[in-house]
Amino acid sequence: MARGSLHFLRVQLQNITGFCFQLCKDAQAMNRQYSCKISELEAEAEQARAELTEAQKQLQDLEVQGGRDAADRSKAQECRRKIAAAQSKVQVLKQKQRDTVQLASLSAQSERRVQELERNVQNMKQQQDLLQRRLREESQQKRRLESEMQKGKHRVKELEIKNEQQQKILRIKTEEIAAFQRQRRSGSNGSVVSLEEQQKIEEQKRWLDEEMEKVLEQRRGLEDLEGELTKREEILAKKEALLLERSDLETKKLRSSQALSKDLLTLSSRIESLERELTERNGLLRSSSAQDSQQIRQEISNLRQEKELLFKQKVELDDKLRQGNLLSPEEERTLFQLDEAIEALDAAIEYKNEAITQRQRQLRASGSMLTQWEMNLMAKLTYLSASETRALLCKYFDKVVSLREEERRLQMALAELELRVEEQQNLVEWLEAALERQQLEADRRLTQQQKEHERNIQLLLQQCREQMDEGLAGRQRQYEGLIHSLSKELNFCKIANQELNIKLREMCGLVNHAGEQSKGPNCDSRLSSGVQGRLCEDAKSTLDTEKVQKSRGEMRELVHAPLPPTWRRSSLPTEDQYSMEELRQRAACELSNNRIIQPSMNSTHWSGTRARRELRRLSLNTGPLHSSSAIIDVRRNPV
């Protein structure tokens, strides 16, 4: 891992140093070029200023002389043209000088970039030294851990060999104990072991148990050490992968910075070429005719726009290179995350190293104790007699048998528990399936009930709508029939009223005419009797019509129905009132006319008066019919 990072740093240092040297050379060349160009521009500017001052002096001299001939005027115009050309040239030279100064500042910025790169190179060299020191430390630690692992493996192998030997010895001893027990049961050569010997055997058995526990702890410690070592190897592999990814991103960043620097150089060269083209076009513009000047000005404007665009691009690239925004935001975030992950892995590696060293110290201490225990064990076993050794082996054989029985019992219990767990899992799965079915059934019922409820609501709404429509339609038809019948009656009453009014006017005219032209009382009496007969007939017909209309059931309902609260007598139509007023006025006129009639006209006067009274009474009798129609009209359109 560290070697790979060191190789990557060496490559980066070589690339950056070469790039720095190239940038230094380019910057020096650009500085020399721009300094020469600035001096040339300053000389051209001085020359243009001198020409401008000379032309201005000549123009002033001509103006002082005040010559009016054509030669003087042509000289003055030529001086003015020279002055304008010199001014334009001075402006162009000033613009060029400003552009050159800006380009020189860009070269200075590139020098600052070179300095920054040199500082980065120094930092990378320091990082390289640090990584070399860490590489040496890690290599030393790795060698130390490898030697310790080799020792631990060798020790494990020795312990395994010793364990095999002890197992063989135990098998032999168990066989001897079994033979001894068979002999003791047969009673051929048996001898009873005393109580003291049994106690001694028990103590030795406890001691052996303690020593076996120590051996088991030693083995567990070795297993833990191997696990820690494997975990540390995994962490180191992850760290190497992260370092490789980070090195790839840094390489990409360096390449992008180099590409930006090349783009800057190409833009600078393009800007210089555009400046040369602009100077050539300006020279052509001064020496060109009026026809070609427009095209040359258009080319100059296009070249200036292209120059401004390239200059903006160069400034943007320079800002990007100065700020260090060479990667995309996602790559920058990935690089930051990689740095954090590498720091976390370094901390984890340090923790694992401490844990491994602690385990190794514990294993060394326990290993020395184990060797001491082996020596003590062998010494104690050599001091034991044959009978004690047989008794101890018999005890351990019994213990092994009991342990095997306990193991078998535990296996059976474990199998039973596994079966129970499997049954419980099946039960849980069945209950979950039943619960899911119940939920689906409940959802189905709920949706069905909602549909039924919505269907019932729609049905009730439809029934209510139909009932309302039927009621409204029936009422509407009833009202339309009543309105139609009432409108017919109203029209009939209006026609009857008009006919009566016409008849009344005719009768009044006949009465007046008869009163003027009559010569005897007999004629007057006959006329009055005829008029009275006709009036009586008309009155009878009107009364019969009125009785027929009142006999109708709809008229009775409307007459007996309550009137609206806004009804007033003044709201009735005034058609009858107008007719009554007209009758009154005619009666008054006839009365005034009759006052100046001769005394021989008394019978006619009284008969006309009676006729007028009959007409008035008849008109008053026809009033209820019109008033009833007016009442009906008020019910339709209340005030």
XYZ file of C-alpha atoms in Angstrom:
639
model
C 0.000 0.000 0.000
C 2.645 2.523 1.085
C 4.895 1.470 -1.788
C 2.101 2.096 -4.279
C 1.432 5.544 -2.807
C 5.169 6.328 -2.894
C 5.370 5.292 -6.532
C 2.374 7.469 -7.301
C 3.978 10.423 -5.467
C 7.225 9.973 -7.392
C 5.338 10.001 -10.686
C 3.405 13.059 -9.603
C 6.584 14.848 -8.529
C 8.233 14.103 -11.863
C 5.214 15.352 -13.777
C 4.844 18.466 -11.668
C 8.567 19.348 -11.802
C 8.573 18.953 -15.591
C 5.418 21.006 -15.825
C 6.906 23.672 -13.559
C 10.095 23.883 -15.634
C 8.031 24.149 -18.813
C 5.854 26.834 -17.257
C 8.925 28.747 -16.092
C 10.398 28.639 -19.570
C 7.119 29.682 -21.154
C 6.667 32.470 -18.620
C 10.176 33.802 -19.209
C 9.695 33.659 -22.974
C 6.327 35.375 -22.681
C 7.809 38.031 -20.385
C 10.576 38.751 -22.850
C 8.118 38.809 -25.733
C 5.680 41.070 -23.931
C 8.440 43.423 -22.732
C 9.707 43.769 -26.306
C 6.190 44.270 -27.541
C 5.484 46.904 -24.890
C 8.639 48.786 -25.799
C 7.700 48.635 -29.489
C 4.225 49.885 -28.739
C 5.611 52.712 -26.620
C 7.943 53.725 -29.480
C 5.058 53.638 -31.945
C 2.960 55.665 -29.545
C 5.712 58.308 -29.215
C 6.050 58.444 -32.968
C 2.300 58.809 -33.386
C 2.212 61.581 -30.767
C 5.053 63.376 -32.564
C 3.208 63.127 -35.882
C 0.061 64.371 -34.188
C 1.818 67.392 -32.664
C 3.513 68.181 -35.972
C 0.212 67.989 -37.852
C -1.461 70.189 -35.247
C 1.321 72.769 -35.562
C 0.986 72.796 -39.353
C -2.766 73.210 -39.059
C -2.316 76.105 -36.610
C 0.189 77.783 -38.941
C -2.218 77.491 -41.840
C -5.037 78.892 -39.732
C -2.816 81.810 -38.618
C -1.794 82.604 -42.192
C -5.454 82.472 -43.170
C -4.774 81.454 -46.755
C -7.804 81.101 -48.884
C -6.368 79.582 -52.015
C -6.960 75.947 -52.955
C -3.457 74.798 -52.022
C -3.847 76.037 -48.466
C -7.254 74.434 -48.144
C -5.945 71.137 -49.495
C -3.023 71.299 -47.048
C -5.424 72.011 -44.187
C -7.621 69.068 -45.149
C -4.567 66.863 -45.443
C -3.423 67.993 -41.989
C -6.828 67.239 -40.557
C -6.760 63.761 -42.114
C -3.306 63.205 -40.673
C -4.512 64.383 -37.267
C -7.511 62.021 -37.380
C -5.319 59.125 -38.531
C -2.752 59.914 -35.824
C -5.472 60.073 -33.159
C -6.942 56.763 -34.277
C -3.471 55.257 -34.311
C -2.799 56.579 -30.806
C -6.074 55.063 -29.593
C -5.268 51.746 -31.235
C -1.804 51.780 -29.698
C -3.285 52.559 -26.275
C -5.695 49.657 -26.633
C -2.864 47.379 -27.672
C -0.810 48.595 -24.727
C -3.662 47.827 -22.346
C -4.133 44.372 -23.879
C -0.424 43.714 -23.655
C -0.380 44.791 -20.018
C -3.274 42.445 -19.343
C -1.440 39.616 -21.074
C 1.656 40.450 -19.070
C -0.461 40.257 -15.922
C -1.641 36.867 -17.107
C 1.969 35.790 -17.452
C 2.519 37.064 -13.921
C -0.431 34.980 -12.835
C 1.152 31.982 -14.506
C 4.325 32.740 -12.530
C 2.249 32.761 -9.364
C 0.766 29.479 -10.458
C 4.294 28.135 -10.896
C 5.123 29.249 -7.393
C 2.026 27.554 -6.073
C 2.999 24.393 -7.896
C 6.465 24.605 -6.411
C 4.936 24.880 -2.965
C 2.766 21.875 -3.787
C 5.891 20.032 -4.858
C 7.535 20.840 -1.536
C 4.434 19.643 0.313
C 4.391 16.464 -1.729
C 8.070 15.903 -0.977
C 7.334 16.283 2.719
C 4.442 13.887 2.318
C 6.751 11.498 0.507
C 9.249 11.625 3.384
C 6.444 11.035 5.853
C 5.135 8.115 3.840
C 8.636 6.650 3.594
C 9.015 6.836 7.365
C 5.586 5.250 7.811
C 6.525 2.605 5.246
C 9.646 1.729 7.189
C 7.671 1.577 10.429
C 4.948 -0.558 8.879
C 7.481 -2.878 7.264
C 9.280 -3.309 10.601
C 5.983 -3.924 12.353
C 4.944 -6.341 9.626
C 8.195 -8.291 9.967
C 7.785 -8.359 13.722
C 4.195 -9.544 13.459
C 5.133 -12.149 10.858
C 7.879 -13.488 13.136
C 5.432 -13.543 16.027
C 2.856 -15.290 13.862
C 5.455 -17.867 12.861
C 6.319 -18.398 16.509
C 2.648 -18.683 17.403
C 2.049 -21.175 14.606
C 5.093 -23.184 15.668
C 3.846 -23.099 19.217
C 0.379 -24.180 18.114
C 1.888 -27.067 16.193
C 3.927 -28.092 19.239
C 0.828 -27.937 21.401
C -1.113 -29.982 18.862
C 1.628 -32.597 18.834
C 1.662 -32.663 22.625
C -2.115 -32.920 22.669
C -1.988 -35.869 20.313
C 0.605 -37.514 22.516
C -1.531 -36.881 25.569
C -4.553 -38.293 23.764
C -2.596 -41.420 22.929
C -1.423 -41.667 26.510
C -4.990 -41.182 27.704
C -6.243 -43.895 25.362
C -3.596 -46.270 26.671
C -4.385 -45.370 30.235
C -8.081 -45.758 29.651
C -7.481 -49.193 28.205
C -5.407 -50.085 31.236
C -8.094 -48.715 33.531
C -10.718 -50.719 31.700
C -8.595 -53.860 32.071
C -8.030 -53.030 35.724
C -11.729 -52.599 36.296
C -12.456 -55.880 34.572
C -9.889 -57.585 36.776
C -11.341 -55.924 39.873
C -14.837 -56.990 38.960
C -13.648 -60.531 38.362
C -11.974 -60.459 41.795
C -8.912 -62.312 40.603
C -6.115 -59.857 41.576
C -8.092 -56.952 43.049
C -6.927 -54.890 45.954
C -9.013 -52.279 47.706
C -7.805 -48.682 47.345
C -7.593 -46.880 50.610
C -9.387 -43.642 51.432
C -6.223 -41.573 51.487
C -5.272 -42.717 48.015
C -8.710 -41.776 46.731
C -8.385 -38.270 48.189
C -4.980 -37.918 46.623
C -6.379 -39.010 43.275
C -9.194 -36.473 43.561
C -6.720 -33.664 44.243
C -4.644 -34.684 41.260
C -7.780 -34.777 39.166
C -8.725 -31.224 40.175
C -5.223 -30.066 39.421
C -5.369 -31.668 35.977
C -8.723 -30.011 35.337
C -7.285 -26.583 36.165
C -4.332 -27.178 33.905
C -6.643 -28.264 31.079
C -8.646 -25.052 31.506
C -5.443 -23.066 31.167
C -4.605 -24.904 27.951
C -8.072 -24.173 26.591
C -7.691 -20.492 27.458
C -4.361 -20.483 25.643
C -6.031 -21.934 22.551
C -8.865 -19.405 22.688
C -6.312 -16.624 22.930
C -4.539 -17.937 19.837
C -7.825 -18.082 17.947
C -8.630 -14.500 18.963
C -5.170 -13.395 17.830
C -5.679 -15.035 14.445
C -9.066 -13.305 14.124
C -7.549 -9.912 14.937
C -4.786 -10.463 12.410
C -7.265 -11.389 9.667
C -9.368 -8.319 10.468
C -6.301 -6.110 10.289
C -5.400 -7.598 6.916
C -8.909 -6.845 5.652
C -8.661 -3.256 6.897
C -5.282 -2.870 5.203
C -6.714 -4.191 1.944
C -9.584 -1.686 2.166
C -7.108 1.098 2.863
C -5.025 0.137 -0.172
C -8.140 0.176 -2.368
C -9.132 3.621 -1.055
C -5.603 4.925 -1.572
C -5.625 3.674 -5.143
C -8.956 5.394 -5.774
C -7.693 8.619 -4.228
C -4.498 8.414 -6.291
C -6.637 8.035 -9.422
C -8.610 11.160 -8.521
C -5.444 13.121 -7.772
C -3.966 11.982 -11.087
C -7.125 13.126 -12.832
C -6.870 16.467 -11.027
C -3.235 16.865 -12.109
C -4.096 15.983 -15.689
C -6.954 18.461 -15.718
C -4.629 21.172 -14.386
C -2.131 20.351 -17.140
C -4.903 20.440 -19.742
C -6.051 23.830 -18.430
C -2.496 25.151 -18.613
C -2.207 23.945 -22.216
C -5.549 25.574 -23.028
C -4.289 28.813 -21.503
C -1.159 28.686 -23.630
C -3.179 28.004 -26.795
C -5.555 30.858 -25.950
C -2.610 33.210 -25.363
C -1.069 32.268 -28.707
C -4.424 32.720 -30.432
C -4.879 36.147 -28.813
C -1.415 37.172 -30.012
C -2.211 36.048 -33.540
C -5.462 38.032 -33.413
C -3.559 41.104 -32.267
C -1.183 40.748 -35.198
C -4.108 40.424 -37.566
C -5.708 43.528 -36.017
C -2.526 45.542 -36.538
C -2.372 44.379 -40.159
C -6.033 45.298 -40.716
C -5.513 48.718 -39.143
C -2.627 49.335 -41.510
C -4.764 48.232 -44.441
C -7.584 50.480 -43.210
C -5.321 53.546 -43.241
C -4.011 52.790 -46.719
C -7.282 51.464 -48.228
C -9.842 53.265 -50.303
C -13.359 54.215 -49.255
C -14.856 51.125 -50.935
C -12.708 48.582 -49.070
C -12.755 50.422 -45.729
C -16.241 49.154 -44.799
C -15.273 45.504 -45.331
C -12.016 45.990 -43.407
C -13.890 47.618 -40.517
C -16.282 44.658 -40.415
C -13.343 42.241 -40.295
C -11.715 44.323 -37.545
C -14.939 44.258 -35.481
C -15.215 40.473 -35.939
C -11.599 40.005 -34.902
C -12.130 42.191 -31.825
C -15.230 40.218 -30.826
C -13.329 36.973 -31.214
C -10.469 38.418 -29.185
C -12.807 39.514 -26.396
C -14.440 36.080 -26.344
C -11.055 34.334 -26.148
C -9.920 36.731 -23.457
C -13.028 35.956 -21.383
C -12.396 32.248 -21.804
C -8.811 32.711 -20.721
C -9.851 34.651 -17.629
C -12.388 31.937 -16.729
C -9.779 29.196 -17.148
C -7.294 31.159 -15.094
C -9.832 31.659 -12.305
C -10.700 27.977 -12.384
C -7.013 27.038 -12.240
C -6.347 29.516 -9.434
C -9.301 28.335 -7.343
C -8.460 24.678 -7.901
C -11.906 23.687 -9.259
C -10.435 20.999 -11.476
C -12.832 18.189 -10.613
C -16.580 17.889 -10.686
C -18.528 18.387 -7.422
C -19.206 14.654 -7.182
C -15.515 13.843 -7.578
C -14.541 16.471 -5.013
C -17.068 14.997 -2.587
C -15.751 11.508 -3.326
C -12.184 12.663 -2.682
C -13.220 14.193 0.632
C -15.039 11.001 1.623
C -11.985 8.940 0.678
C -9.761 11.074 2.887
C -12.153 10.641 5.800
C -12.405 6.884 5.190
C -8.615 6.552 5.047
C -8.276 8.437 8.333
C -10.888 6.166 9.935
C -9.076 3.068 8.627
C -5.763 4.382 10.018
C -7.393 4.758 13.419
C -8.837 1.236 13.168
C -5.443 -0.166 12.179
C -3.810 1.508 15.169
C -6.490 0.058 17.458
C -6.024 -3.416 15.992
C -2.236 -3.157 16.381
C -2.633 -2.289 20.040
C -5.055 -5.179 20.549
C -2.711 -7.584 18.749
C 0.312 -6.524 20.813
C -1.715 -6.949 24.006
C -2.845 -10.420 22.918
C 0.715 -11.340 22.058
C 1.961 -10.277 25.484
C -0.777 -12.327 27.107
C 0.042 -15.338 24.938
C 3.753 -15.044 25.736
C 2.993 -14.999 29.437
C 0.558 -17.889 29.141
C 3.006 -19.787 26.919
C 5.719 -19.558 29.522
C 3.209 -20.693 32.125
C 2.147 -23.538 29.853
C 5.711 -24.786 29.460
C 6.117 -24.598 33.208
C 2.853 -26.498 33.617
C 4.032 -29.210 31.264
C 7.219 -29.636 33.195
C 5.308 -29.783 36.473
C 2.824 -32.232 34.991
C 5.490 -34.566 33.763
C 7.290 -34.339 37.096
C 4.127 -35.142 39.029
C 3.203 -37.962 36.709
C 6.654 -39.512 37.174
C 6.209 -39.411 40.951
C 2.921 -41.289 40.774
C 2.817 -45.025 41.341
C 1.228 -47.491 38.966
C -1.867 -47.919 41.095
C -2.348 -44.134 41.449
C -1.890 -43.707 37.734
C -4.458 -46.423 37.049
C -6.923 -44.851 39.490
C -6.433 -41.399 37.911
C -6.948 -42.820 34.455
C -10.049 -44.581 35.614
C -11.412 -41.317 36.999
C -10.729 -39.537 33.760
C -12.256 -42.363 31.765
C -15.413 -42.057 33.834
C -15.355 -38.310 33.287
C -14.985 -38.753 29.527
C -17.879 -41.186 29.473
C -20.047 -38.821 31.519
C -19.129 -35.960 29.247
C -20.034 -37.994 26.190
C -23.376 -38.840 27.738
C -23.933 -35.187 28.589
C -23.028 -34.217 25.048
C -25.500 -36.750 23.645
C -28.191 -35.476 25.976
C -27.496 -31.887 24.976
C -27.644 -32.837 21.292
C -31.018 -34.473 21.802
C -32.276 -31.408 23.677
C -30.929 -29.184 20.906
C -32.686 -31.262 18.259
C -35.920 -31.075 20.259
C -35.554 -27.308 20.588
C -34.897 -26.998 16.868
C -38.078 -28.947 16.171
C -40.020 -26.668 18.495
C -38.538 -23.606 16.863
C -39.494 -24.974 13.455
C -43.034 -25.662 14.668
C -43.256 -22.154 16.099
C -42.024 -20.684 12.822
C -44.605 -22.697 10.884
C -47.282 -21.550 13.303
C -46.161 -17.931 12.946
C -46.208 -18.219 9.154
C -49.692 -19.774 9.235
C -50.929 -17.033 11.568
C -49.407 -14.344 9.350
C -51.096 -15.883 6.308
C -54.408 -16.083 8.202
C -54.037 -12.473 9.323
C -53.298 -11.394 5.777
C -56.354 -13.290 4.541
C -58.496 -11.671 7.234
C -57.178 -8.239 6.292
C -57.915 -8.875 2.635
C -61.397 -10.125 3.503
C -62.003 -7.098 5.713
C -60.819 -4.765 2.952
C -63.057 -6.545 0.457
C -66.056 -6.287 2.779
C -65.324 -2.665 3.487
C -65.118 -1.821 -0.203
C -68.318 -3.770 -0.859
C -70.111 -1.936 1.944
C -68.846 1.382 0.631
C -70.113 0.508 -2.845
C -73.502 -0.528 -1.460
C -73.670 2.626 0.627
C -72.855 4.795 -2.367
C -75.391 2.863 -4.473
C -78.085 3.402 -1.820
C -77.244 7.077 -1.576
C -77.445 7.432 -5.347
C -80.771 5.578 -5.365
C -82.198 7.801 -2.620
C -80.998 10.905 -4.391
C -82.516 9.705 -7.644
C -85.837 8.959 -5.939
C -85.859 12.352 -4.227
C -85.001 14.013 -7.516
C -87.775 12.132 -9.325
C -90.309 12.978 -6.622
C -89.279 16.587 -6.667
C -89.391 16.644 -10.449
C -92.834 14.993 -10.470
C -94.167 17.387 -7.818
C -92.750 20.387 -9.591
C -93.979 19.155 -12.948
C -97.487 18.529 -11.546
C -97.594 21.876 -9.890
C -96.199 23.500 -12.953
C -98.824 21.841 -15.168
C -101.549 22.811 -12.690
C -100.339 26.382 -12.548
C -100.006 26.523 -16.322
C -103.583 25.239 -16.715
C -104.884 27.748 -14.210
C -102.912 30.536 -15.834
C -104.189 29.533 -19.258
C -107.823 29.401 -18.081
C -107.475 32.662 -16.206
C -105.842 34.339 -19.183
C -108.768 33.164 -21.356
C -111.261 34.534 -18.830
C -109.328 37.775 -18.605
C -109.335 38.178 -22.378
C -113.032 37.398 -22.472
C -113.755 39.962 -19.768
C -111.669 42.582 -21.530
C -113.511 41.946 -24.794
C -116.876 42.144 -22.991
C -115.823 45.355 -21.310
C -114.764 46.870 -24.601
C -118.042 45.849 -26.230
C -120.038 47.321 -23.368
C -118.053 50.563 -23.549
C -118.693 50.743 -27.290
C -122.371 50.063 -26.788
C -122.514 52.672 -24.027
C -120.893 55.281 -26.276
C -123.322 54.453 -29.077
C -126.285 54.705 -26.724
C -125.074 57.996 -25.297
C -124.652 59.323 -28.822
C -128.148 58.142 -29.764
C -129.598 59.703 -26.648
C -127.930 63.052 -27.361
C -128.964 62.944 -31.004
C -132.527 62.018 -30.088
C -132.717 64.809 -27.531
C -131.685 67.391 -30.143
C -133.920 66.225 -32.986
C -137.050 64.926 -31.206
C -140.298 66.891 -31.743
C -142.809 65.193 -29.573
C -143.124 63.395 -26.295
C -144.286 60.234 -27.959
C -141.100 59.815 -29.906
C -139.093 60.573 -26.817
C -141.009 58.042 -24.837
C -140.617 55.417 -27.569
C -136.926 56.135 -27.871
C -136.394 56.010 -24.162
C -138.386 52.813 -23.894
C -136.296 51.258 -26.758
C -133.121 52.322 -25.151
C -134.270 51.006 -21.821
C -135.183 47.672 -23.402
C -131.833 47.335 -25.093
C -130.059 48.278 -21.869
C -132.067 45.747 -19.919
C -131.216 43.031 -22.435
C -127.547 43.901 -22.296
C -127.657 43.966 -18.517
C -129.343 40.576 -18.419
C -126.793 39.072 -20.792
C -123.985 40.520 -18.726
C -125.488 39.179 -15.514
C -125.880 35.717 -17.074
C -122.242 35.746 -18.212
C -121.177 36.832 -14.757
C -123.150 34.013 -13.123
C -121.640 31.463 -15.500
C -118.091 32.649 -14.782
C -118.653 32.653 -11.024
C -119.990 29.136 -11.118
C -116.656 27.689 -12.158
C -114.622 25.801 -9.547
C -111.302 27.487 -10.353
C -112.815 30.913 -9.891
C -114.199 29.896 -6.509
C -110.749 28.627 -5.415
C -109.081 31.829 -6.493
C -111.760 34.039 -4.953
C -111.661 32.213 -1.597
C -107.856 31.871 -1.563
C -105.970 34.252 0.772
C -104.485 37.322 -0.863
C -100.762 38.176 -0.482
C -99.824 40.499 2.391
C -98.542 43.132 -0.037
C -101.974 43.447 -1.728
C -103.767 46.746 -1.492
C -106.843 48.097 -3.178
C -104.688 50.668 -4.938
C -102.770 47.863 -6.647
C -105.812 46.872 -8.712
C -105.741 47.828 -12.369
C -107.344 51.161 -13.174
C -109.101 50.203 -16.398
C -112.591 50.218 -14.748
C -111.772 53.384 -12.873
C -110.863 55.051 -16.186
C -114.175 53.883 -17.725
C -116.154 55.124 -14.694
C -114.379 58.469 -14.845
C -115.199 58.725 -18.530
C -118.854 57.948 -17.813
C -118.934 60.608 -15.135
C -117.438 63.215 -17.467
C -119.935 62.341 -20.242
C -122.785 62.467 -17.770
C -121.690 65.882 -16.595
C -121.440 67.116 -20.174
C -124.887 65.804 -21.002
C -126.290 67.356 -17.843
C -124.870 70.735 -18.796
C -126.214 70.321 -22.284
C -129.643 69.336 -21.017
C -129.808 72.398 -18.823
C -130.025 74.612 -21.888
C -132.653 72.488 -23.659
C -136.167 73.872 -24.037
C -139.004 73.134 -21.523
C -140.651 70.921 -24.033
C -137.727 68.488 -23.610
C -138.418 67.594 -19.943
C -139.671 64.067 -20.674
C -136.655 63.375 -22.848
C -134.399 64.810 -20.184
C -135.789 62.601 -17.518
C -135.757 59.555 -19.766
C -132.097 60.307 -20.680
C -131.385 60.741 -16.999
C -132.931 57.401 -16.204
C -131.046 55.811 -19.062
C -127.806 57.228 -17.718
C -128.645 55.974 -14.259
C -129.330 52.484 -15.684
C -126.056 52.544 -17.579
C -124.189 53.651 -14.485
C -125.822 50.905 -12.436
C -125.016 48.328 -15.103
C -121.400 49.493 -15.293
C -121.208 49.245 -11.509
C -122.657 45.737 -11.697
C -119.984 44.690 -14.202
C -117.337 45.856 -11.760
C -117.017 42.562 -9.795
C -116.059 40.659 -12.901
C -113.224 43.016 -13.701
C -112.230 43.246 -10.073
C -112.069 39.476 -9.867
C -109.780 39.428 -12.867
C -107.742 42.155 -11.241
C -107.507 40.089 -8.058
C -106.245 37.139 -10.063
C -103.673 39.375 -11.684
C -102.513 40.529 -8.253
C -101.998 36.932 -7.134
C -99.807 36.288 -10.161
C -97.746 39.438 -9.756
C -97.947 40.638 -6.126
C -96.608 44.104 -5.317
